[in-house]
CSV table of C-alpha atoms in Angstrom, one decimal:
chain,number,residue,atom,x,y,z
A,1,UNK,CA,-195.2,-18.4,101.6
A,2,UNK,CA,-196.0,-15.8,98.6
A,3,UNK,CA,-199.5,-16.9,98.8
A,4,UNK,CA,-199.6,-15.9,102.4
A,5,UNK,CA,-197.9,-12.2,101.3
A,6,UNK,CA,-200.4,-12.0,98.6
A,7,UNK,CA,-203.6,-12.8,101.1
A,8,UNK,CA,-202.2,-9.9,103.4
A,9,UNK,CA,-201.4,-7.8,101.0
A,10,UNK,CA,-204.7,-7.9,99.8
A,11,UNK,CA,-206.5,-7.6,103.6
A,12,UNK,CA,-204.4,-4.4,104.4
A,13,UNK,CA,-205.7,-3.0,100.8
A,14,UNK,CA,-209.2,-4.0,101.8
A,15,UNK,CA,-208.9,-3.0,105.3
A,16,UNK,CA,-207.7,0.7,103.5
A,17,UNK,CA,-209.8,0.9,101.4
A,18,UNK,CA,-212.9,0.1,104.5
A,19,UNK,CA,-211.1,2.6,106.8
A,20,UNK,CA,-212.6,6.3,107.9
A,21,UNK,CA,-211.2,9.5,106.2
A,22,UNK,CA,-211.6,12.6,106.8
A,23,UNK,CA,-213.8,14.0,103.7
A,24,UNK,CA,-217.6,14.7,102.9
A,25,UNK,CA,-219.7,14.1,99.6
A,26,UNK,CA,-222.2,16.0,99.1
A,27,UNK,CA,-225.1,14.6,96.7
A,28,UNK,CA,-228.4,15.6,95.0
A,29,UNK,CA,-231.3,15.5,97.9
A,30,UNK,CA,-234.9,15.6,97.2
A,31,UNK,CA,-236.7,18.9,95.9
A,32,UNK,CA,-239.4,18.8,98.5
A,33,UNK,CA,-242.9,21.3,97.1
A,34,UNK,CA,-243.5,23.5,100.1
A,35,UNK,CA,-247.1,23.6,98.6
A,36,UNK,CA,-247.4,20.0,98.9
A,37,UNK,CA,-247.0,17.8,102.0
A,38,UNK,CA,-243.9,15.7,102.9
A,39,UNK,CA,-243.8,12.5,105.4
A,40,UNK,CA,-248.0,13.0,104.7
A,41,UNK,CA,-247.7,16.0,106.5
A,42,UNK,CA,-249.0,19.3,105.1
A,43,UNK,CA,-245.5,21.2,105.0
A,44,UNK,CA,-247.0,24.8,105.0
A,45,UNK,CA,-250.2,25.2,106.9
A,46,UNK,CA,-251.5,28.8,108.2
A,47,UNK,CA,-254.7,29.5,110.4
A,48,UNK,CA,-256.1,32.6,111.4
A,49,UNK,CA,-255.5,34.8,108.4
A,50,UNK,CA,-257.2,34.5,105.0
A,51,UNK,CA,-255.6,31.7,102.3
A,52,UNK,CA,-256.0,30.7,98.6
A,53,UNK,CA,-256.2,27.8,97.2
A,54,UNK,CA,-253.1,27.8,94.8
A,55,UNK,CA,-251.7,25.5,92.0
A,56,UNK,CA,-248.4,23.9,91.0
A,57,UNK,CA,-245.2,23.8,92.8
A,58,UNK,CA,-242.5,25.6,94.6
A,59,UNK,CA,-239.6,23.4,95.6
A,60,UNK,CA,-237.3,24.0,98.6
A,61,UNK,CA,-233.7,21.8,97.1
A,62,UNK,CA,-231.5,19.9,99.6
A,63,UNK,CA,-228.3,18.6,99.4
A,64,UNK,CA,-227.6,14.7,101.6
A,65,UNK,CA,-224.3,14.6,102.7
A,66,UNK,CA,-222.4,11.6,103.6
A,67,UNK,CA,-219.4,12.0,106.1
A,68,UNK,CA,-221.0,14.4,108.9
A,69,UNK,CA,-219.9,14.4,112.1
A,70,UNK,CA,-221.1,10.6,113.8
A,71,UNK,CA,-220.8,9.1,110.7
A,72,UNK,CA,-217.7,8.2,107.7
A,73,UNK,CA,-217.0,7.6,104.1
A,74,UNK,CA,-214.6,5.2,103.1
A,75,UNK,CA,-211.7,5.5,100.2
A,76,UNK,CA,-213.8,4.0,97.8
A,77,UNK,CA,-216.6,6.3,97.6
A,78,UNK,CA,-214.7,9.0,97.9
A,79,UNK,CA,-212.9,7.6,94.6
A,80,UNK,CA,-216.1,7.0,93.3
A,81,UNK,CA,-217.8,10.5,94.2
A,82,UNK,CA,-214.6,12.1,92.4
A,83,UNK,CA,-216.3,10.5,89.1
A,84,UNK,CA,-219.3,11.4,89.4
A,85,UNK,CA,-220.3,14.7,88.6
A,86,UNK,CA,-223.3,15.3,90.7
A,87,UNK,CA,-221.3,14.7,93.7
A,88,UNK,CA,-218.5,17.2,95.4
A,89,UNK,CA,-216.0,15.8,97.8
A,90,UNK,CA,-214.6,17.9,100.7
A,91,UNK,CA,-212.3,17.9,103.4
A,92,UNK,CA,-214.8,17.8,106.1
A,93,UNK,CA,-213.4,20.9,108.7
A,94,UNK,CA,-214.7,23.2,105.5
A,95,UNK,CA,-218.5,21.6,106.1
A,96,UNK,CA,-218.3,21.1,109.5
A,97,UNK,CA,-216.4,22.8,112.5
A,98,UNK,CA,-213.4,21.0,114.1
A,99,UNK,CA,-214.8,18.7,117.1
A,100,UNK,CA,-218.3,18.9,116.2
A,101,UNK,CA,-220.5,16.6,117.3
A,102,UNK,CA,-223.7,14.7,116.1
A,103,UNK,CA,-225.9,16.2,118.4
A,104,UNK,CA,-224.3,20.3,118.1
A,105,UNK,CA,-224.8,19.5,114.5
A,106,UNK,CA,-228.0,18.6,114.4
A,107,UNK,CA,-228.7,21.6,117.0
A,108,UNK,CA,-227.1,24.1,114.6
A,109,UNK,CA,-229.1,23.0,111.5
A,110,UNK,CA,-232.1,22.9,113.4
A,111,UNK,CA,-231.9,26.0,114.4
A,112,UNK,CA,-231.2,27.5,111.2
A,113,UNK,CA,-234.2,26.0,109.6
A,114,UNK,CA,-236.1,27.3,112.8
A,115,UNK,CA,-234.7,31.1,112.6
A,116,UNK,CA,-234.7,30.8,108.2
A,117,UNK,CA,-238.6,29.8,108.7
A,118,UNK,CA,-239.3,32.8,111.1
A,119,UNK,CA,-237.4,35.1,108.7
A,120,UNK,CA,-239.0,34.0,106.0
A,121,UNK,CA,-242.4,34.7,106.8
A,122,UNK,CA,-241.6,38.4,108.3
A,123,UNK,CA,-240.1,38.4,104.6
A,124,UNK,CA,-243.5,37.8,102.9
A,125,UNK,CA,-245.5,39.8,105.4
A,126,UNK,CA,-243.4,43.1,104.8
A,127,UNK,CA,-244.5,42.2,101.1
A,128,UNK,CA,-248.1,42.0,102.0
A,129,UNK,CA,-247.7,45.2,104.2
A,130,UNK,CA,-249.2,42.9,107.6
A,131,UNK,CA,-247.7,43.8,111.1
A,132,UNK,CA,-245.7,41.5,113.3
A,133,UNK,CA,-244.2,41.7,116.4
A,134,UNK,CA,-239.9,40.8,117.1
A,135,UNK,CA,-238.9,38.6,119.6
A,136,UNK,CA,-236.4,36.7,121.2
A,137,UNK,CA,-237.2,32.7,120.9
A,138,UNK,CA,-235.4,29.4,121.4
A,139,UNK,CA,-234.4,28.4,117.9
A,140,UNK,CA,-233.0,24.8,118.9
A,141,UNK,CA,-233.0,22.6,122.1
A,142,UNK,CA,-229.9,19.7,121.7
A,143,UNK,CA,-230.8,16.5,121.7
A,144,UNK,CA,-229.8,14.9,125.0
A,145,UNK,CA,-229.4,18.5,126.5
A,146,UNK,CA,-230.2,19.8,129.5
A,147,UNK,CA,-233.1,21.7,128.8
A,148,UNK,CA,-234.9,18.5,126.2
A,149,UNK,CA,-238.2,18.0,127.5
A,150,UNK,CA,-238.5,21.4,129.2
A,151,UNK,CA,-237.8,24.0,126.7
A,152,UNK,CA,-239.0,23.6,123.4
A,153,UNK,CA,-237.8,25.2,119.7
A,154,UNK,CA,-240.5,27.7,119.0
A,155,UNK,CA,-240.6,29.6,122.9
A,156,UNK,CA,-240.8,33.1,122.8
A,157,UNK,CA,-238.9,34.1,125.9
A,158,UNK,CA,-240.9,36.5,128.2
A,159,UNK,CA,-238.3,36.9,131.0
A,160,UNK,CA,-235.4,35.1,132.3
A,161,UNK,CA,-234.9,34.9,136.7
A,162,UNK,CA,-237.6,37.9,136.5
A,163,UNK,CA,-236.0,40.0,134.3
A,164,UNK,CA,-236.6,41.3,130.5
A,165,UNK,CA,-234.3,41.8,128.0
A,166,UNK,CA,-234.5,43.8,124.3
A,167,UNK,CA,-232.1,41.3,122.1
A,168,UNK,CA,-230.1,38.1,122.5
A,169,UNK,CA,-227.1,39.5,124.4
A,170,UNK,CA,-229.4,40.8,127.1
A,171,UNK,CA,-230.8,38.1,127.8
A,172,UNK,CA,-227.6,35.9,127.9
A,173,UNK,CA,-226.9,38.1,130.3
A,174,UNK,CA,-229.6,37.1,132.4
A,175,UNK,CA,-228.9,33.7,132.2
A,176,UNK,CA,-225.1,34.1,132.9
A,177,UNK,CA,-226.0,35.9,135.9
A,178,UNK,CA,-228.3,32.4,137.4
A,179,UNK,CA,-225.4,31.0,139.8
A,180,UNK,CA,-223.6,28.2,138.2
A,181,UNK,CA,-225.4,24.9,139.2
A,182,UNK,CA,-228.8,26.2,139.7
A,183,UNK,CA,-231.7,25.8,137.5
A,184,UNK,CA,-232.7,28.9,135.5
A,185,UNK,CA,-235.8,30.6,136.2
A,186,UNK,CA,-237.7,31.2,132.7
A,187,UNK,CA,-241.6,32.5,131.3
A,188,UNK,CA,-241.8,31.4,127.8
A,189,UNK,CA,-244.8,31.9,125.3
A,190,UNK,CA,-246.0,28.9,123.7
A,191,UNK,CA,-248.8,28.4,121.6
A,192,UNK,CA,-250.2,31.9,123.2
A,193,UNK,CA,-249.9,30.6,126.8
A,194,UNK,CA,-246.8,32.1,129.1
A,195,UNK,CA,-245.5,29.3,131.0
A,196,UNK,CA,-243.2,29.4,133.9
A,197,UNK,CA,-240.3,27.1,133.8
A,198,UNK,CA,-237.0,25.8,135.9
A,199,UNK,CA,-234.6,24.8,133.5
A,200,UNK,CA,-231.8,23.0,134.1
A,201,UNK,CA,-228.4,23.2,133.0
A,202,UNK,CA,-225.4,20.5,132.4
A,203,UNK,CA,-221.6,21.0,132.9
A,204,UNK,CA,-220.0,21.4,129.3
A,205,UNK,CA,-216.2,21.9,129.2
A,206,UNK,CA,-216.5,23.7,132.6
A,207,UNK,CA,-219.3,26.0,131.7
A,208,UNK,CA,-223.0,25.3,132.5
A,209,UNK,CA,-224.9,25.0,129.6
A,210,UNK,CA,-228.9,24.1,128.8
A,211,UNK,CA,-227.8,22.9,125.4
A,212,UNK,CA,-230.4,25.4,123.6
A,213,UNK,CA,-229.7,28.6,120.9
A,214,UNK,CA,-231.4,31.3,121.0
A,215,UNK,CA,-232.2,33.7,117.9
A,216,UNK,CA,-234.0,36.7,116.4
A,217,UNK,CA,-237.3,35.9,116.0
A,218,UNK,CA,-241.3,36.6,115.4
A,219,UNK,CA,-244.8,36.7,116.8
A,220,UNK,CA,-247.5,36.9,113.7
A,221,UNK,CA,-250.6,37.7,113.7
A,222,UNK,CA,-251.4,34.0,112.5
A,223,UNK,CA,-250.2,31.2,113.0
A,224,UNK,CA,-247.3,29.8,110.5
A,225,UNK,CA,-246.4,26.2,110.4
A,226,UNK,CA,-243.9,24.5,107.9
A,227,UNK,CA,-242.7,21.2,108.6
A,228,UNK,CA,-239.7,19.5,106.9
A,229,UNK,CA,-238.9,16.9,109.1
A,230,UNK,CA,-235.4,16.9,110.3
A,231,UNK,CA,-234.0,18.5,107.0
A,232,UNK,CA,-231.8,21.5,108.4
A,233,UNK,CA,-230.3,24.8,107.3
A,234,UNK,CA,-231.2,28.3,106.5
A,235,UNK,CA,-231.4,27.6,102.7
A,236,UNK,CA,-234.9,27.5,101.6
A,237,UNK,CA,-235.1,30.7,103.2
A,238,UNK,CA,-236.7,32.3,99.7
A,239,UNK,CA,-238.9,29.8,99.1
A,240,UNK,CA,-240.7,29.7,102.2
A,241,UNK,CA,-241.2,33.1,101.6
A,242,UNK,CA,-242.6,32.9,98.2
A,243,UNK,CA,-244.7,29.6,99.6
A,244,UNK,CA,-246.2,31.7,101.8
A,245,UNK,CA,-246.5,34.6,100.2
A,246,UNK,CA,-248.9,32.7,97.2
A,247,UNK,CA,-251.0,31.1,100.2
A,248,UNK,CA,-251.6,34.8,101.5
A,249,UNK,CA,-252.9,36.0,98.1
A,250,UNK,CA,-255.4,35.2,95.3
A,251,UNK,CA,-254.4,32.7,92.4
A,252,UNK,CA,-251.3,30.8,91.8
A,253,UNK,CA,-248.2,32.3,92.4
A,254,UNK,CA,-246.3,29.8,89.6
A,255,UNK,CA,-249.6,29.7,87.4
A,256,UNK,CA,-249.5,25.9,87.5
A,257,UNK,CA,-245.6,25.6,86.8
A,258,UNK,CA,-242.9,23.5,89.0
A,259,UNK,CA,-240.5,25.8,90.1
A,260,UNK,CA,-237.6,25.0,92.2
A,261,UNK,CA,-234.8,27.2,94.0
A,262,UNK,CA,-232.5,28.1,97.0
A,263,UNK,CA,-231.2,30.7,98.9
A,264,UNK,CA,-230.9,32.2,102.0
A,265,UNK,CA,-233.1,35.3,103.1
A,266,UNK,CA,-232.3,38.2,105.0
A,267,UNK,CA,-234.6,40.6,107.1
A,268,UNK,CA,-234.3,43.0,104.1
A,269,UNK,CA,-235.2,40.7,101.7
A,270,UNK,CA,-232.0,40.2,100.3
A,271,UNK,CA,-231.3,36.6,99.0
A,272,UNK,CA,-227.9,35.1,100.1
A,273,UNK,CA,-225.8,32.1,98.5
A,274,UNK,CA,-225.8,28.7,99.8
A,275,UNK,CA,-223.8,25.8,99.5
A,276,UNK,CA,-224.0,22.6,97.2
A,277,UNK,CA,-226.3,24.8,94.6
A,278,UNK,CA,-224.8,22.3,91.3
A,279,UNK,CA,-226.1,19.1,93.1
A,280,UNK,CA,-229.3,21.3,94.3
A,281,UNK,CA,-229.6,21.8,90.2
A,282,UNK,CA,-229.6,18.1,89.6
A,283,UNK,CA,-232.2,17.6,92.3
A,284,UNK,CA,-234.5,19.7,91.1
A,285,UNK,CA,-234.1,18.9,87.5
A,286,UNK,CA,-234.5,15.1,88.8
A,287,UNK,CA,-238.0,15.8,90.7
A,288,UNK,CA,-239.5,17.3,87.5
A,289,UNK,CA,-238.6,21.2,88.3
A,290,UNK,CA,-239.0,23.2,84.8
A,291,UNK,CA,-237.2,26.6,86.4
A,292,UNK,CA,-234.8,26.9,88.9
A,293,UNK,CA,-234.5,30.0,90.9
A,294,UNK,CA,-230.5,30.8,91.7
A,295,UNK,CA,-229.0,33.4,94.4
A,296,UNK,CA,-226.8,35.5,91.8
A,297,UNK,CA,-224.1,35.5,94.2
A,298,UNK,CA,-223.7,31.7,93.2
A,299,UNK,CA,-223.7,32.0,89.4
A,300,UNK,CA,-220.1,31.5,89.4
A,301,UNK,CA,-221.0,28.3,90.2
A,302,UNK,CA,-224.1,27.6,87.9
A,303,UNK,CA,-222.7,28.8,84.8
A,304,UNK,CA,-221.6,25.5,82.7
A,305,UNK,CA,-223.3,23.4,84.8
A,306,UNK,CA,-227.3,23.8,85.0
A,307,UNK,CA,-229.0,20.5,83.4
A,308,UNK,CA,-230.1,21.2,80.2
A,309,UNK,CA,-234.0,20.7,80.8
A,310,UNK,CA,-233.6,23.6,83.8
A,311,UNK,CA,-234.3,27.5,82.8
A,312,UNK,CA,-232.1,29.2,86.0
A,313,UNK,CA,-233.1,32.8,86.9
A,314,UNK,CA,-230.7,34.4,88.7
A,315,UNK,CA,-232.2,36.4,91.9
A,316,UNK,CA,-230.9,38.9,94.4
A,317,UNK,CA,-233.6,40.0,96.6
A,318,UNK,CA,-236.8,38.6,97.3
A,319,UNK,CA,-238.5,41.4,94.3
A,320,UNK,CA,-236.2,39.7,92.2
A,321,UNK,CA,-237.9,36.4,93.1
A,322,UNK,CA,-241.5,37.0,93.3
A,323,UNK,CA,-241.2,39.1,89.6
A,324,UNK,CA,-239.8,35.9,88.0
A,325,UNK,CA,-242.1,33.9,89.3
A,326,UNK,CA,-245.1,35.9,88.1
A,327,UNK,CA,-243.4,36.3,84.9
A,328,UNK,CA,-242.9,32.8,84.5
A,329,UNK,CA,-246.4,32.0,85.3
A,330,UNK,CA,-248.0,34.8,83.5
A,331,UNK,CA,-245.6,33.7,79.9
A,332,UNK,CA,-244.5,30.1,80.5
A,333,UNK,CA,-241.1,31.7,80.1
A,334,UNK,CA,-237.6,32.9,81.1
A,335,UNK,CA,-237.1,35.0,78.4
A,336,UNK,CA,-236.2,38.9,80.1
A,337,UNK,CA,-235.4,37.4,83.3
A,338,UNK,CA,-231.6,38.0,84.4
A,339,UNK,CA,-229.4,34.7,84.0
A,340,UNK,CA,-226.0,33.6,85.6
A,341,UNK,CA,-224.7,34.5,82.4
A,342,UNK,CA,-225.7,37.8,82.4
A,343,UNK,CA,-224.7,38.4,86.1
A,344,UNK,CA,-221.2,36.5,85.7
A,345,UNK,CA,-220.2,38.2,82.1
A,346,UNK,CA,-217.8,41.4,82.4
């Protein structure tokens, strides 16, 4: 009989420790060179404008986390992740919104990378002084929404059931006013070409929906791939923008050094904080990254825990990022640049 207690004690403590809970961990990703190419795709490719060939690397940081929504962690590596200093455990409605599923998820950080990507060329072309033109574009179609396979991420809307708009609101107007059930009447621009298109639309929660976002976005006057597979988020914002900024001018940006960073980037320039910068550190330092450029607004979180082989810079604007880069590649060195020491000390 107490051999029998002790086997079921031990399945319901195996059965607990095997069971869902409601946490993430977040853990180092790869430090991906923008320069370079990724899944043996060219990640950064740009026709119709002059480009340089350039010279060592700058590295967009990601952080893998285990426990989004469609998939679970387990006791035990939660237990485990608490040991282990390159990981951070959560509770998971501070990562990801209550309800969310797979598919929004995927949508949202889709279209983040989609919109950071945009900004960050109009970034790097303000630098360079080059013209562009703002638009409204799909940033994200859902997978399994209504509108897959009709609309595409990258569509510059034209007009929506006739009708033009200046901004986002407008033209969710438009679209609110398509009776419920119908298809909605839409030109896009894609690849240069305006195409005419009915999409349709799905019940969600009562509402019709196409399953798309829109956002803010851009028509250059080249064209501006990057490609990062199905990594997500508006985080390598300021890298892309440095990326493209050294393909757009003469010589090597990093003179030949690895450089790796993160941050966010804003229409003015301004570089913004981002989450999961510590494991982001270990990344980069992991990939072979010699500096590490840091949105100042997360020193708090740097200072005391940078890997000793990493020089961190700490940046605010997009100025502050391109001046330590040359400086880094013009002396091989961090020294007068701004650290999370300085900006963190009274």
């Amino acid at each position: 009989m107490a051999l029998i207690s002790l086997v079921v004690l031990c399945l319901m403590i195996l059965g607990g420790s095997l069971l869902p809970v409601p946490y993430v961990i977040e853990r180092p990703g790869p430090a991906i060179d923008v320069l370079g190419e990724y899944d043996d795709e060219q990640i950064l490719v740009i026709s119709g404008a002059e480009t340089h060939p350039t010279d060592g690397e700058l590295m967009m940081t990601t952080v893998s986390v285990d426990g989004g929504p469609g998939y679970r962690v387990t006791p035990v590596e939660v237990v485990a992740a608490w040991f282990d200093r390159s990981k951070l455990v959560l509770p998971k409605e501070v990562v990801f919104p209550e309800d969310q599923t797979r598919e929004q998820t995927t949508l949202v950080n889709t279209a983040a990378m989609s919109t950071s990507q945009q900004g960050a060329v109009a970034v790097a072309l303000d630098e360079l002084g080059i013209e562009y033109r703002d638009v409204v574009m799909i940033a994200g179609v859902q997978t399994d929404g209504a509108a897959e396979g009709t609309l595409e991420a990258g569509d510059v809307i034209v007009s929506v059931a006739g009708g033009t708009a200046d901004g986002i609101e407008g033209y969710q107007r438009l679209i609110e006013a398509v009776p419920d059930g119908e298809p909605i009447p839409m030109t896009v621009r894609r690849d240069g070409e305006e195409i005419t298109l009915e999409v349709p639309t799905a019940m969600v929660d009562g509402t019709p929906q196409m399953g798309v976002m829109l956002a803010r976005g851009h028509e250059f006057p080249m064209d501006v791939q990057i490609s990062v597979g199905d990594i997500g988020g508006p985080s390598a914002g300021m890298i892309f923008s440095l990326s493209v900024y050294d393909e757009l001018t003469p010589g090597a940006l990093t003179g030949g050094h690895r450089i790796a960073g993160t941050g966010t980037i804003a229409a003015d320039g301004a570089v913004g904080p981002i989450g999961g910068i510590r494991q982001k550190m270990v990344g980069a330092q992991e990939t072979g990254a010699e500096y590490f450029l840091a949105p100042s607004k997360n020193c708090d979180e740097v200072v005391g825990h940078a890997p000793d082989e990493l020089d961190v810079v700490a940046v605010s604007t997009f100025q502050d990022a391109l001046t330590a880069t040359e400086t880094i590649a013009d002396t091989g060195s961090t020294e007068g640049l701004p650290t999370c020491e300085d900006v963190t000390t009274p």
